[in-house]
């Protein structure tokens, strides 16, 4: 162990009440960083309108798919049920990509969540329509 020279030792600065308050203010109110982009009212209205259009298009496609599959396969007893679902999902996926272009909805901005949402609506309406037609 080495001995320290009393002259080389640093004395702590005197703490004042103002420095304590400023340090407490920094701890209590850290700067908030927002990673979510704030939307303007026009952007919110456009996003809401596009959401409604996506839901309506998906619902109509599901109903049409229900009618078409009922006319094509009726009860579907001789078919594998999940193959019919995959056919409906595949066809409606590409039909929606074509329908959204004239409606000025950019499908390139769609994420997995968006495609899952619209295809869920299609399948939901397809199964409800087909079930109602079978009864």
C-alpha positions in Angstrom: 0.0 0.0 0.0 1.2 3.4 -0.8 0.9 6.3 1.4 -0.9 9.3 0.0 0.6 12.7 0.3 -1.8 15.0 2.2 -1.4 17.6 -0.5 -2.4 15.3 -3.3 -5.6 14.3 -1.7 -8.6 16.0 -3.2 -11.1 17.4 -0.9 -14.8 17.0 -1.8 -16.6 20.1 -3.1 -19.0 21.7 -0.7 -22.5 20.7 -1.5 -25.0 23.5 -1.7 -28.7 23.3 -1.5 -29.1 24.7 -5.1 -26.9 21.9 -6.5 -29.0 19.3 -4.6 -32.2 20.7 -6.0 -30.9 20.8 -9.6 -29.7 17.2 -9.3 -33.1 16.1 -7.9 -34.9 17.9 -10.7 -32.8 16.0 -13.2 -33.6 12.7 -11.6 -37.3 13.4 -11.1 -38.1 14.7 -14.6 -35.9 12.9 -17.2 -36.3 14.1 -20.7 -39.0 12.0 -22.4 -38.1 10.6 -25.8 -41.0 9.6 -27.9 -40.3 7.0 -30.6 -44.0 7.1 -31.8 -44.7 9.6 -34.4 -47.5 12.0 -33.5 -50.1 12.0 -36.2 -51.9 15.1 -37.3 -55.7 15.1 -37.4 -55.7 14.7 -41.1 -53.4 11.6 -40.9 -55.6 10.1 -38.2 -58.7 10.7 -40.3 -57.0 9.1 -43.4 -55.9 6.1 -41.3 -59.4 5.7 -39.9 -60.9 5.9 -43.4 -58.5 3.3 -44.7 -59.2 1.0 -41.8 -62.9 1.1 -42.6 -62.3 0.5 -46.3 -60.0 -2.5 -45.5 -62.7 -4.0 -43.2 -65.5 -3.5 -45.7 -63.5 -5.0 -48.6 -62.4 -8.0 -46.5 -66.0 -8.6 -45.3 -67.4 -8.5 -48.9 -64.7 -10.8 -50.2 -65.5 -13.2 -47.3 -69.2 -13.2 -48.1 -68.5 -13.7 -51.8 -66.1 -16.6 -51.0 -68.8 -18.2 -48.9 -71.4 -18.0 -51.7 -68.9 -19.3 -54.3 -67.7 -22.2 -52.2 -71.3 -23.2 -51.3 -72.2 -23.2 -55.0 -69.0 -25.0 -55.9 -68.8 -27.6 -53.1 -72.1 -27.4 -51.3 -71.4 -29.2 -48.0 -67.8 -29.9 -48.8 -67.9 -33.4 -47.3 -65.7 -34.8 -50.0 -63.1 -32.1 -49.5 -60.4 -31.5 -46.9 -61.6 -28.4 -44.9 -58.2 -26.8 -44.5 -57.4 -27.0 -48.2 -60.6 -25.0 -48.8 -59.4 -22.4 -46.3 -56.0 -22.2 -47.9 -57.6 -21.7 -51.3 -59.8 -18.9 -49.9 -56.8 -17.2 -48.2 -54.6 -17.5 -51.3 -57.2 -16.1 -53.7 -58.4 -13.3 -51.5 -54.8 -12.2 -50.7 -54.1 -11.5 -54.4 -57.6 -10.1 -55.0 -57.1 -7.6 -52.2 -53.8 -6.6 -53.5 -55.5 -5.7 -56.8 -58.6 -4.1 -55.2 -56.6 -1.8 -52.9 -54.8 -0.1 -55.8 -57.8 1.8 -57.2 -58.9 2.6 -53.7 -55.5 4.3 -53.2 -54.4 2.1 -50.3 -50.7 1.3 -50.4 -50.3 -2.4 -49.8 -46.5 -2.0 -49.7 -46.9 -0.4 -46.3 -48.8 -3.4 -45.0 -47.1 -5.4 -42.3 -47.8 -8.9 -41.2 -50.3 -7.6 -38.6 -52.3 -5.8 -41.3 -52.4 -8.9 -43.7 -53.4 -11.1 -40.7 -56.2 -8.7 -39.8 -57.7 -8.6 -43.3 -57.4 -12.3 -43.9 -58.9 -13.1 -40.5 -61.9 -10.9 -41.5 -62.2 -12.8 -44.8 -62.1 -16.2 -43.2 -64.5 -15.2 -40.5 -67.1 -13.9 -43.0 -66.5 -16.8 -45.3 -67.2 -19.4 -42.6 -70.2 -17.6 -41.2 -71.7 -17.2 -44.7 -71.1 -20.8 -45.7 -72.5 -22.0 -42.4 -75.6 -19.9 -42.8 -76.1 -21.3 -46.3 -75.7 -24.9 -45.1 -78.5 -24.5 -42.6 
